[in-house]
CSV table of C-alpha atoms in Angstrom, one decimal:
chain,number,residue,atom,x,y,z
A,851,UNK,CA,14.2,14.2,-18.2
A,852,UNK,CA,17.6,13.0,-18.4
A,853,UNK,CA,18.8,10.1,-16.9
A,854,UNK,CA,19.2,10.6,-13.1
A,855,UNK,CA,21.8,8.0,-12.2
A,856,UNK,CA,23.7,5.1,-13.4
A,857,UNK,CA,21.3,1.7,-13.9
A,858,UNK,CA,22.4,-2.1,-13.4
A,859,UNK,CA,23.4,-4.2,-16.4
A,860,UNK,CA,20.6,-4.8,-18.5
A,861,UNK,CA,18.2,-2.0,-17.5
A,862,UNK,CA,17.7,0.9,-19.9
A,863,UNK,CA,16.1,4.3,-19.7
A,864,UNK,CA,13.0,4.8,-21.8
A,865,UNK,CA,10.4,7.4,-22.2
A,866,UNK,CA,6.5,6.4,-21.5
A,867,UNK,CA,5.9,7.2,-25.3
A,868,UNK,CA,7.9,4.2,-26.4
A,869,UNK,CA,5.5,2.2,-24.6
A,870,UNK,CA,1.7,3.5,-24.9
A,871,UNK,CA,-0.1,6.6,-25.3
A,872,UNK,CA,-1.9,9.1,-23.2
A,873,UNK,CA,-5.9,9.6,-24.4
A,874,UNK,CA,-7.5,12.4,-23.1
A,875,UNK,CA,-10.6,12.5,-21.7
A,876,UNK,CA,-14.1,13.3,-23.1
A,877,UNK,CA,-16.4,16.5,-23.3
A,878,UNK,CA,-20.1,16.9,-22.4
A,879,UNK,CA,-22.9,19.6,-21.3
A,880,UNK,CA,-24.6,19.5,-18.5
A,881,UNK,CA,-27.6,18.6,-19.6
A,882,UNK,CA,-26.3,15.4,-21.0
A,883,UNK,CA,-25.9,13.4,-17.7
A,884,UNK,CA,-28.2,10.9,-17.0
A,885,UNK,CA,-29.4,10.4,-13.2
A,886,UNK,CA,-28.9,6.8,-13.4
A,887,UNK,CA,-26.7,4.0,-15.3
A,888,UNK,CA,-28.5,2.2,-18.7
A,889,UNK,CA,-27.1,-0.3,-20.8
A,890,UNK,CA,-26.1,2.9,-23.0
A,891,UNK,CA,-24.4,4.6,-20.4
A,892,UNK,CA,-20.7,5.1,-19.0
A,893,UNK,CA,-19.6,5.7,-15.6
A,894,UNK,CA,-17.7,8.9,-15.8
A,895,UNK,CA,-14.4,9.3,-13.8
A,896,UNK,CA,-13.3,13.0,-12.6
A,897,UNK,CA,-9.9,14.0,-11.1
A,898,UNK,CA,-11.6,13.9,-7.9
A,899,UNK,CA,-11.8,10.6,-8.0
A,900,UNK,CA,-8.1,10.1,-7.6
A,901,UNK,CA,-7.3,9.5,-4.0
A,902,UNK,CA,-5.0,7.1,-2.8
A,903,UNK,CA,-7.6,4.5,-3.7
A,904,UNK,CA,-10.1,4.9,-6.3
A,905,UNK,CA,-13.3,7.1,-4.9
A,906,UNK,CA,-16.8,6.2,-6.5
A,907,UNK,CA,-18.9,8.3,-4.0
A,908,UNK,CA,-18.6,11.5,-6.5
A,909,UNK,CA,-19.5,10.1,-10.2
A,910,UNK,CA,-21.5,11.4,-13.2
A,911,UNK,CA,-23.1,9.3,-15.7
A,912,UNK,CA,-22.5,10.2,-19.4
A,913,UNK,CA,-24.5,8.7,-22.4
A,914,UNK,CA,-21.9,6.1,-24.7
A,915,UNK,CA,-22.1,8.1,-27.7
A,916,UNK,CA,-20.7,11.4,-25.8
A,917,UNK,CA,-17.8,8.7,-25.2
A,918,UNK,CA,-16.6,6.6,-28.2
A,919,UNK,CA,-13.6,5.0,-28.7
A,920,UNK,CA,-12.6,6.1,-25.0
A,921,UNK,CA,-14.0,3.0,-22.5
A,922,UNK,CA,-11.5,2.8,-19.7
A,923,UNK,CA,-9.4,-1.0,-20.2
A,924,UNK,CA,-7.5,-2.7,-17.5
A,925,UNK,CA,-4.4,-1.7,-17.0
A,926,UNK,CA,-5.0,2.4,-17.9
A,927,UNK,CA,-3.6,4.3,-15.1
A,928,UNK,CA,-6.1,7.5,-15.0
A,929,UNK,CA,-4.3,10.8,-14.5
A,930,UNK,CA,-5.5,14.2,-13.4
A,931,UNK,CA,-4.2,16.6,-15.9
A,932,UNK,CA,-6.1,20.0,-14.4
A,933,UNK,CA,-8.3,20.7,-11.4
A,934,UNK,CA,-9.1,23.6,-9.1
A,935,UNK,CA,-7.1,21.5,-6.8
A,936,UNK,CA,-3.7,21.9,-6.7
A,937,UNK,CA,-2.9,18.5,-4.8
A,938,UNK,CA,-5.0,16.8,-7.4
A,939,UNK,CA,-2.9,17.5,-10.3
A,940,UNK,CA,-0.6,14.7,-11.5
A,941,UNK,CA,-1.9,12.4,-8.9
A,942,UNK,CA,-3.1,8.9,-10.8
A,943,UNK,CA,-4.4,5.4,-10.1
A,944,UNK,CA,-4.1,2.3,-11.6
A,945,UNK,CA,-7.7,0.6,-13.0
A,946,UNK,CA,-8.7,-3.1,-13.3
A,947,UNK,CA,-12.1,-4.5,-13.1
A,948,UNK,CA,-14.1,-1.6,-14.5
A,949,UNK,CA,-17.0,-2.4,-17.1
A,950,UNK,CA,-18.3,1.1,-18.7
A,951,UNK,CA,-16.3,3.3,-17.5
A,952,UNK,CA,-14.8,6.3,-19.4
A,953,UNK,CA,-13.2,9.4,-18.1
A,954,UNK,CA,-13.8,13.7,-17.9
A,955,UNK,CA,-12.0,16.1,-20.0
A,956,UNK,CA,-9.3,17.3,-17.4
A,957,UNK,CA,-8.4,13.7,-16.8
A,958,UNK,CA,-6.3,11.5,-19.0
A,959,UNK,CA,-5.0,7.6,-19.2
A,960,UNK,CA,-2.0,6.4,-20.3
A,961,UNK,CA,-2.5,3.2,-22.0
A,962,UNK,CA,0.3,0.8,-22.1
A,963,UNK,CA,0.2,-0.8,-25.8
A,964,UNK,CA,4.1,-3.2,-24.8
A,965,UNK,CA,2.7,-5.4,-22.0
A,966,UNK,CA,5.4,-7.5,-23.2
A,967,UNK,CA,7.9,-5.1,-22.1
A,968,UNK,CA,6.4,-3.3,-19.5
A,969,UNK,CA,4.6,-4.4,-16.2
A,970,UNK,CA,1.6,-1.7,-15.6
A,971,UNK,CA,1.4,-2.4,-11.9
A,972,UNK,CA,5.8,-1.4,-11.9
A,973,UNK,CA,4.9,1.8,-14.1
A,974,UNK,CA,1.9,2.1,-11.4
A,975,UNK,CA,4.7,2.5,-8.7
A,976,UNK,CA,7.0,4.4,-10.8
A,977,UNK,CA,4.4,6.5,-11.0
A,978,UNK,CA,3.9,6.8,-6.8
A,979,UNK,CA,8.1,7.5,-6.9
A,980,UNK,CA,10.0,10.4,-5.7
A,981,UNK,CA,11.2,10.2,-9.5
A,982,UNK,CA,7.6,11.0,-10.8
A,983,UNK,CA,7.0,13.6,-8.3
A,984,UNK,CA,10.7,15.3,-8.8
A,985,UNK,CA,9.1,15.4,-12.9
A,986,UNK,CA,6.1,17.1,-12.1
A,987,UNK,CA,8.3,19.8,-9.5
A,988,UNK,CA,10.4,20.5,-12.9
A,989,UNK,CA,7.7,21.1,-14.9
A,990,UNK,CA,6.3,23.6,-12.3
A,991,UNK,CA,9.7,25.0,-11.5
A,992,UNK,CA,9.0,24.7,-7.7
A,993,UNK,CA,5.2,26.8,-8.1
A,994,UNK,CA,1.9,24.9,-8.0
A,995,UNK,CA,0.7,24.1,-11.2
A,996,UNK,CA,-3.1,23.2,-12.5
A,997,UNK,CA,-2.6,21.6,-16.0
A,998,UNK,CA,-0.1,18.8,-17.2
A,999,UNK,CA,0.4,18.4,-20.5
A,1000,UNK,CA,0.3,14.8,-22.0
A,1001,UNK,CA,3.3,15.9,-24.1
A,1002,UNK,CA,5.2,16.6,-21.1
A,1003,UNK,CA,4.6,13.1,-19.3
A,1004,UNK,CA,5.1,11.4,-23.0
A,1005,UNK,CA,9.1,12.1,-22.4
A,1006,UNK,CA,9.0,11.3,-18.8
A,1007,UNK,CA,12.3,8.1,-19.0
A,1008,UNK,CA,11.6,5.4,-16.2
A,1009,UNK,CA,13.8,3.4,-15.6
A,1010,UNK,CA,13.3,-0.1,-17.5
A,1011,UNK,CA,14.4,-3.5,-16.2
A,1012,UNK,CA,13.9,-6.8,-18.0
A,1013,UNK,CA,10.2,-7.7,-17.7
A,1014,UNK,CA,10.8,-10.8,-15.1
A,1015,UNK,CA,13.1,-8.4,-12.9
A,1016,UNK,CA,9.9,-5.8,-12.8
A,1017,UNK,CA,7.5,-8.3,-12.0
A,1018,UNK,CA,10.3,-9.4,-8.9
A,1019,UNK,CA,10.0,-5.9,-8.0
A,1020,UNK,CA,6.1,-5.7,-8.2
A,1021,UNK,CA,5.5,-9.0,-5.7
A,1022,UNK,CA,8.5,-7.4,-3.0
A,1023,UNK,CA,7.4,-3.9,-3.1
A,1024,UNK,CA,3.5,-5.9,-2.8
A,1025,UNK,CA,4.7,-7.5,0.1
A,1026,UNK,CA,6.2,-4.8,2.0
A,1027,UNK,CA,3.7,-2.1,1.3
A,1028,UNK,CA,1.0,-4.8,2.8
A,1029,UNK,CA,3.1,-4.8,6.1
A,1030,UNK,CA,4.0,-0.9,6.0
A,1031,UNK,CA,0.0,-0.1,5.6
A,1032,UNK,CA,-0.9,-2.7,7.9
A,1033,UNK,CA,0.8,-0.5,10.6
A,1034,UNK,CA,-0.1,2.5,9.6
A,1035,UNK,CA,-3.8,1.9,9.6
A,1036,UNK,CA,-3.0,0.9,13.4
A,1037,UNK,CA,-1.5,4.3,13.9
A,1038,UNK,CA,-4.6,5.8,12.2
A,1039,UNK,CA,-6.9,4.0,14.6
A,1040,UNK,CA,-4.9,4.7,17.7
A,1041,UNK,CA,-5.7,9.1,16.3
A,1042,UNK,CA,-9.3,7.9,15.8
A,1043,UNK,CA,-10.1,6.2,19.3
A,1044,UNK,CA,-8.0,9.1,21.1
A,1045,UNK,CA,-11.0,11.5,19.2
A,1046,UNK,CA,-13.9,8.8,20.6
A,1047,UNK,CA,-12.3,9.1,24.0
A,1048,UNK,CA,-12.6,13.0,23.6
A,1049,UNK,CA,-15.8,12.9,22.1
A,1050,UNK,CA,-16.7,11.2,25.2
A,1051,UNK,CA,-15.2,13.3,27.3
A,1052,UNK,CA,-17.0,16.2,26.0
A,1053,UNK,CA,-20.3,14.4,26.1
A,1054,UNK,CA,-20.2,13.9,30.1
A,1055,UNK,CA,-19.4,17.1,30.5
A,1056,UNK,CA,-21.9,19.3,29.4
A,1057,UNK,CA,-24.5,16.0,29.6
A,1058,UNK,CA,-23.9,16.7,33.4
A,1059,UNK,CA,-23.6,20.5,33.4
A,1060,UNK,CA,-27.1,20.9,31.9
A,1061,UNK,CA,-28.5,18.3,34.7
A,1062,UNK,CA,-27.1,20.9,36.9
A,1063,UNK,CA,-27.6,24.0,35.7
A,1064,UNK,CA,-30.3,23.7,32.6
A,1065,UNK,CA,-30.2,25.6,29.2
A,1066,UNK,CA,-30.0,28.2,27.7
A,1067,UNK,CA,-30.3,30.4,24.3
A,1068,UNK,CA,-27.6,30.8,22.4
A,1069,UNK,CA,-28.8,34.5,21.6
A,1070,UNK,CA,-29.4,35.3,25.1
A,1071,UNK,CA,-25.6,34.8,25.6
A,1072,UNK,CA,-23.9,36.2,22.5
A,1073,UNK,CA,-22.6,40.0,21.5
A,1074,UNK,CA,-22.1,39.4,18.0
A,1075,UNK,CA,-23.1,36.7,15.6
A,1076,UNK,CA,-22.2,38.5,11.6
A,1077,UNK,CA,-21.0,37.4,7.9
A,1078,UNK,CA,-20.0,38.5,5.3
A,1079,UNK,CA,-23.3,39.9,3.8
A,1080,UNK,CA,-23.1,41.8,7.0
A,1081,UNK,CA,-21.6,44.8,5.7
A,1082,UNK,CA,-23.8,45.8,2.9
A,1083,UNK,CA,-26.3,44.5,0.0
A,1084,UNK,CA,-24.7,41.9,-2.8
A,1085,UNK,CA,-24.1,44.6,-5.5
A,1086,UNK,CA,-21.8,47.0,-3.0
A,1087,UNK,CA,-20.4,44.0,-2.0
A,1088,UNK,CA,-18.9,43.5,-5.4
A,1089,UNK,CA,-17.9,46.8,-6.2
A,1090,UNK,CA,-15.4,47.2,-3.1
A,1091,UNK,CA,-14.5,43.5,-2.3
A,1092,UNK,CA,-12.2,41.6,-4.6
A,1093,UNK,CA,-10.3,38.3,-3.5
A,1094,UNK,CA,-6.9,38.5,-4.5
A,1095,UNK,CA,-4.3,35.5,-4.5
A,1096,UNK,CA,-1.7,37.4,-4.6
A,1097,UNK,CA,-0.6,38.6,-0.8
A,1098,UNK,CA,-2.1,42.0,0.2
A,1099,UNK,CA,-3.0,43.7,3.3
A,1100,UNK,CA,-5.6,41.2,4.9
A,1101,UNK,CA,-6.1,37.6,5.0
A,1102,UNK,CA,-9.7,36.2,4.1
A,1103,UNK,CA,-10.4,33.8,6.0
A,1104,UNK,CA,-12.5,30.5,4.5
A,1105,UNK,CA,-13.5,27.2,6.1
A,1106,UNK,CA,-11.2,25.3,4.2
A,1107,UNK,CA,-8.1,27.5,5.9
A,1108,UNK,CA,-9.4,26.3,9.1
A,1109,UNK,CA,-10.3,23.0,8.2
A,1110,UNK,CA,-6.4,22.9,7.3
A,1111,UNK,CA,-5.0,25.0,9.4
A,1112,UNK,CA,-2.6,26.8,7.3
A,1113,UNK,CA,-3.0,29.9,6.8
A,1114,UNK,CA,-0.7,30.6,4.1
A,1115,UNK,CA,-1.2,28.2,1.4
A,1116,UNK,CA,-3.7,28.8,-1.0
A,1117,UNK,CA,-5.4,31.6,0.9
A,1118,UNK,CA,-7.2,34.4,-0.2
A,1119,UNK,CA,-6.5,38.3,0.4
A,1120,UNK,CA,-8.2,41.9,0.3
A,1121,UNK,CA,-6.8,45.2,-0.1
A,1122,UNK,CA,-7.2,47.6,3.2
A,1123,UNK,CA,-9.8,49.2,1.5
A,1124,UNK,CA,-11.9,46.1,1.4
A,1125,UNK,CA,-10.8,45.1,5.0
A,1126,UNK,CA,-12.2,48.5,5.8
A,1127,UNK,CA,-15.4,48.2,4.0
A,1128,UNK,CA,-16.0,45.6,5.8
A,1129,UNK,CA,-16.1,46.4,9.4
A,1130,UNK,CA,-18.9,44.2,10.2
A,1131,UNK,CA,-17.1,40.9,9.6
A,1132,UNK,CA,-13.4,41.7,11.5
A,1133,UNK,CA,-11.8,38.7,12.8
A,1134,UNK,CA,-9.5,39.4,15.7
A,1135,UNK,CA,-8.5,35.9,17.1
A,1136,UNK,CA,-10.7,33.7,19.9
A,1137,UNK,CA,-13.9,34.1,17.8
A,1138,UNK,CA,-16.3,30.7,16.9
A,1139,UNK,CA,-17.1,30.3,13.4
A,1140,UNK,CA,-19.5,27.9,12.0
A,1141,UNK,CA,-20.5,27.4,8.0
A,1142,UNK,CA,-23.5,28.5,7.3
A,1143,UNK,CA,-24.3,25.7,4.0
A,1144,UNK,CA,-22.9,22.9,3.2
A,1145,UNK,CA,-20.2,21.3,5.9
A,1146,UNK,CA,-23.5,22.4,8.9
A,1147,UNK,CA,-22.0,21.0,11.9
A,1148,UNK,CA,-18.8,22.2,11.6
A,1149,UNK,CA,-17.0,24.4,14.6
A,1150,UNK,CA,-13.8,26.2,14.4
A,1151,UNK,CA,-11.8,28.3,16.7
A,1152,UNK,CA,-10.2,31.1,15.3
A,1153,UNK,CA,-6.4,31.7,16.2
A,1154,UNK,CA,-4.8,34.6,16.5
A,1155,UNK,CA,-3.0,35.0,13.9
A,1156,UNK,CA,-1.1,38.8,14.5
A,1157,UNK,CA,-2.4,40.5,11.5
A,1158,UNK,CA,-5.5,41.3,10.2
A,1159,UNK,CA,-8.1,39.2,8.7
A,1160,UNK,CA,-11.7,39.4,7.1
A,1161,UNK,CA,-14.4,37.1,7.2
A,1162,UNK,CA,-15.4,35.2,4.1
A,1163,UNK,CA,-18.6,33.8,1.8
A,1164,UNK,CA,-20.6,31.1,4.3
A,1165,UNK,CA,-19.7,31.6,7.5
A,1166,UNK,CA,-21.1,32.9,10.7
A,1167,UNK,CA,-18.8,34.7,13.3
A,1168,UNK,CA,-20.0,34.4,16.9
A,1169,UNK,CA,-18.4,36.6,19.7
A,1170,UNK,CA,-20.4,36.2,23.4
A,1171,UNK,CA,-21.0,38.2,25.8
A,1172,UNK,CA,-19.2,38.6,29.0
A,1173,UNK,CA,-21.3,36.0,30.4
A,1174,UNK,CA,-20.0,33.2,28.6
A,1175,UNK,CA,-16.3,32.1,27.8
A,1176,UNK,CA,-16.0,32.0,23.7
A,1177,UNK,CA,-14.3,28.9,24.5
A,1178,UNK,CA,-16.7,27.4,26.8
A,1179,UNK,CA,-19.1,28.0,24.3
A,1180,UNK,CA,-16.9,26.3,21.2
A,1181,UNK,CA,-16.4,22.8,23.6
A,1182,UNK,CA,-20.3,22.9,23.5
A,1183,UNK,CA,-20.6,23.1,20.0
A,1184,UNK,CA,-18.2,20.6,19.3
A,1185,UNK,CA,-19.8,18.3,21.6
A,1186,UNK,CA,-22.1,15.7,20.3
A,1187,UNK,CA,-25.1,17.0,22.0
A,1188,UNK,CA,-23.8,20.6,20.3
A,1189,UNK,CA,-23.7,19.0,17.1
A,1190,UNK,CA,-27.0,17.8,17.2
A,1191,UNK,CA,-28.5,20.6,17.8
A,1192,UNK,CA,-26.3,22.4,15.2
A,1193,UNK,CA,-27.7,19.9,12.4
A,1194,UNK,CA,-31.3,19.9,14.3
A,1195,UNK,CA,-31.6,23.9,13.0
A,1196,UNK,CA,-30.1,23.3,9.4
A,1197,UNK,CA,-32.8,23.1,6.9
A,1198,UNK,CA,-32.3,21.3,3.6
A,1199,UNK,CA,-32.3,17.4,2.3
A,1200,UNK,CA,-29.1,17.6,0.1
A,1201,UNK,CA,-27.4,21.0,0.6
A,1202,UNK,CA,-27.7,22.3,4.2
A,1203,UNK,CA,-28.0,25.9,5.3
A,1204,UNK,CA,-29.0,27.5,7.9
A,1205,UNK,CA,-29.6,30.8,9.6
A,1206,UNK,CA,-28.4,33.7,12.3
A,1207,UNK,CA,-32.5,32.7,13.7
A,1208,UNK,CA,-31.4,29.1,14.2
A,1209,UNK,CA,-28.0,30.0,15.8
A,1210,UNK,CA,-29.5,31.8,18.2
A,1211,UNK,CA,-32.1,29.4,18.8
A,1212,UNK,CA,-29.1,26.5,20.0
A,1213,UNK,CA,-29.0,25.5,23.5
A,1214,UNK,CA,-26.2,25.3,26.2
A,1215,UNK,CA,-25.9,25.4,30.0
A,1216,UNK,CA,-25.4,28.3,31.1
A,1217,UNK,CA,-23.3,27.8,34.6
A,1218,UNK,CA,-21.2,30.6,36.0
A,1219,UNK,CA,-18.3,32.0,34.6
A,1220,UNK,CA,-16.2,30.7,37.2
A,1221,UNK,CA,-17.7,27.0,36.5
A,1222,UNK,CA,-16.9,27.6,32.7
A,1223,UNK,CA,-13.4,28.6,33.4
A,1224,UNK,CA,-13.3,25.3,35.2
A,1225,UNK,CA,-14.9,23.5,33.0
A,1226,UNK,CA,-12.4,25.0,29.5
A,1227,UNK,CA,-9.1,24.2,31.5
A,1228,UNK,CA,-9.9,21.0,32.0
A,1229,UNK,CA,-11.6,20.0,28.8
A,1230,UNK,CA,-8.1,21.6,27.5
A,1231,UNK,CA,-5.9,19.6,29.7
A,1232,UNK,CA,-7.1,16.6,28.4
A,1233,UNK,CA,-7.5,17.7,24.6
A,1234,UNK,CA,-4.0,18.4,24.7
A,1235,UNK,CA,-3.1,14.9,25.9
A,1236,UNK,CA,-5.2,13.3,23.5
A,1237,UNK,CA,-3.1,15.8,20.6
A,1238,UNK,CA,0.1,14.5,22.1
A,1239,UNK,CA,-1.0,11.4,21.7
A,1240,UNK,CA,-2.2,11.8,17.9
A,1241,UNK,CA,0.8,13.9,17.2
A,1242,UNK,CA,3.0,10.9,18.0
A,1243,UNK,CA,0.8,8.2,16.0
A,1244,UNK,CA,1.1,10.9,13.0
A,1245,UNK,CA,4.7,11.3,13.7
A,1246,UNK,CA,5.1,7.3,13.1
A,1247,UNK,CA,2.6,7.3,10.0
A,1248,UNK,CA,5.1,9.8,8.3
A,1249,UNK,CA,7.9,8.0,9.0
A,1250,UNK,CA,6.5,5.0,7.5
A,1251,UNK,CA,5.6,7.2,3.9
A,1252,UNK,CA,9.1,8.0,4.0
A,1253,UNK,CA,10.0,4.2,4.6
A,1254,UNK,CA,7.6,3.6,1.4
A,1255,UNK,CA,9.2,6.5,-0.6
A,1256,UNK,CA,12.6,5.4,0.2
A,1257,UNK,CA,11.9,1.5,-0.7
A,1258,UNK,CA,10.7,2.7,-4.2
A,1259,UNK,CA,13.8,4.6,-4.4
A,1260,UNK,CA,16.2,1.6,-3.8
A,1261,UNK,CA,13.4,-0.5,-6.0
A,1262,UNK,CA,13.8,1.7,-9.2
A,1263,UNK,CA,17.9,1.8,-8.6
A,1264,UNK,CA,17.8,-2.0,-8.7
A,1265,UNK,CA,18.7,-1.8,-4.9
A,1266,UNK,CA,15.4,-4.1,-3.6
C-alpha cells in the first residue's frame, strides 16, 4: 500500500515487517484435545474467538508439545487469517495477561519485536482504522474473501509517529473511546429494556387469554407442519438437491438468513429443478419456522419475499388452519410461556432437537378468530413502537462508530 496522504514533520511510513513478524498458528487432530487444562496443556485460541472483545466461551485445549515455540506473549495481536465466516476474516485483538495460551492454524499473531519504536496498543488501533479495513477491501478487490496472507499484511505501511507522540495518541483515543462506549452501551440498554417491556407485553396477553379461553394442541390447529426431509429419503435428496452460491432460480432459506434478515448476502440457491423436487417444503411468505436442533426456541416469521424460495436442513415449516391466524400463533411462540414449552419438548443435554410429535404436542389458547385478529393488531401496534424506538437507539449507536472511525482517522493524520 502506498502512502495515502501527506504526514506531519517527523512521522514516517513503514511497513509492519520492519517492526515484527507474523507466526502462524499451530496444527492438531482431533483426537489430540484434552477435555480439560494440565500443567502440560495450552489454551487454544480460534478465529472465533475474535469479537470485539476477546471470547473464551468457545476454546479447545491442545497438549504443549503440538504447540512449541508458539505460546501467545503480551502484546501479540491475534489475527484471523481464514474462517467459514466471512466477517471474521482480518478481524484481530490485542492480548495481555494470558499464561498458556497458543493459537489454531487459520489464525495468526503479529509479534512486535521494536517496542522501542512502536506502541502495540497504537498499532492495535491502527489495526481497528478505516486504513486497515480500506487494505483488506484491496486485497479482495471489493468481493468477500476467506484467507489473508501474512505476506500481504507484512507490506501493510502505518503511519509511524515518534514513539512519545503514539503513546499521546493511545491515552486521548483511551479517553474518548471510554466516553463514546459509555453511551453506546446506554443506547444498547434502552433496545434491551424496550424487548423486556415487549416480552412483557406478550406474557399478559396470552397469560390472560388462556385464563379465558384454555388450551389447546398445536396439531389440532395446524394444516401443515414439513422440512426438508419431507420430500423424499436422504439419498434422492442428494441426487436432485444441490446448494449453489451462485444466484439461481430459488432462494434456500436457512435460520441464519432469518436470524439476519437479509436475504441476499451469503445465501444459498437451487435450480428450478430442485425447487420443484421439492414441493413439500415451498415457502410462500406468512409461514412460522422454528429450528428443529440446535438454536430450539427460536421463532421466525417468514416475509414475503416476491420470488420463490425452498426450505432448508433443520427447520420446521408450520402453516395453520383457518382456525388460527399464522400470526396469532407466531406472538404465542415467541412469548415466554411459548418458549417454554418450545424448550419443554426439545430433548437433548448439549445439542437440542426436537420433533414434528413435540410440535404438535405445544399448547396455545385457542380463542376465536375474531379475538386473535384483535389480539395480532394490537400486539403489532405496540411491537412496532417498541422497533421505532430500538431503531432510533441503533440509529445513535451507528453514529457514534462513525464518531470512533472518524477520530481514528484524524488520530493517524496527526489531526487528534
Amino acid at each position: 500500500m502506498s502512502e495515502l496522504y501527506s504526514l506531519p514533520k517527523g512521522w514516517e511510513w513503514k511497513e509492519l515487517q520492519f517492526f515484527g513478524k507474523f507466526i502462524r498458528g499451530v496444527s492438531y487432530k482431533k483426537e489430540q484435545l484434552l477435555e480439560s487444562p494440565t500443567n502440560d496443556s495450552f489454551t487454544l485460541l480460534r478465529a472465533n474467538n475474535i469479537q470485539n472483545e476477546l471470547e473464551l466461551d468457545d476454546i479447545q485445549i491442545v497438549p504443549k508439545d503440538v504447540a512449541k515455540g508458539k505460546e501467545i506473549k503480551d502484546g501479540d495481536i491475534l489475527f484471523a487469517m481464514s474462517s467459514g465466516s466471512k466477517h471474521l476474516v482480518g478481524k484481530n485483538i490485542l492480548l495481555n495477561g494470558l499464561k498458556n495460551y497458543t493459537f489454531g492454524a487459520f489464525c495468526s499473531i503479529y509479534r512486535n519485536q521494536k517496542n522501542n519504536v512502536l506502541n502495540n496498543y497504537y498499532l492495535s488501533y491502527v489495526l481497528k482504522s478505516n486504513l486497515y479495513r480500506d487494505k483488506l477491501s484491496g486485497l479482495s478487490m471489493g468481493a468477500n474473501i476467506n484467507n489473508l496472507k501474512s505476506s500481504d499484511l507484512e507490506i501493510m505501511k502505518i503511519p509511524l509517529p515518534p514513539l512519545e507522540e503514539q503513546k499521546r495518541i493511545v491515552a486521548k483515543l483511551d479517553n474518548l473511546f471510554a466516553k463514546i462506549d459509555k453511551a453506546i452501551a446506554l443506547h444498547q440498554k434502552n433496545c434491551e429494556e424496550a424487548d423486556i417491556f415487549m416480552a412483557s407485553v406478550l406474557n399478559n396477553v396470552f397469560v390472560e387469554l388462556e385464563e379465558k379461553y384454555g388450551l389447546d394442541n398445536i396439531g389440532n390447529m395446524i394444516d401443515i407442519l414439513t422440512d426438508y426431509h419431507s420430500n423424499g429419503a436422504y439419498k434422492n435428496l442428494k441426487e436432485n438437491v444441490e446448494l449453489l452460491d451462485k444466484e439461481d432460480y430459488a432462494l434456500m432459506i436457512r435460520a441464519t438468513d432469518l436470524e439476519n434478515e437479509d436475504y441476499s448476502k451469503n445465501v444459498k440457491y437451487i435450480t428450478e429443478s430442485a425447487y420443484n423436487y421439492m414441493s413439500k417444503s415451498k415457502v410462500f411468505g406468512g409461514e412460522i419456522i422454528l429450528p428443529k436442533i440446535g438454536t430450539i426456541g427460536n421463532v421466525y416469521f417468514m416475509p414475503y419475499l416476491k420470488r420463490p424460495v425452498s426450505l432448508a436442513m433443520n427447520l420446521f415449516m408450520l402453516r395453520c388452519s383457518d382456525k388460527v391466524l399464522n400470526k396469532y400463533m407466531f406472538l404465542f411462540l415467541k412469548s415466554s410461556k411459548g418458549n417454554e414449552d418450545i424448550l419443554n419438548k426439545a430433548n437433548g443435554a448439549v445439542t437440542k432437537t426436537i420433533t414434528k410429535d413435540a410440535v404438535r404436542s405445544i399448547e396455545l389458547p385457542f380463542p376465536p378468530i375474531e379475538t386473535q385478529q384483535k389480539v395480532v393488531s394490537y400486539l403489532d401496534e405496540i411491537s412496532n413502537k417498541m422497533e421505532k424506538i430500538k431503531n432510533l437507539q441503533k440509529e445513535k449507536m451507528q453514529s457514534l462508530k462513525e464518531l470512533k472511525a472518524s477520530i481514528l482517522d484524524k488520530a493517524f493524520k496527526g489531526e487528534l
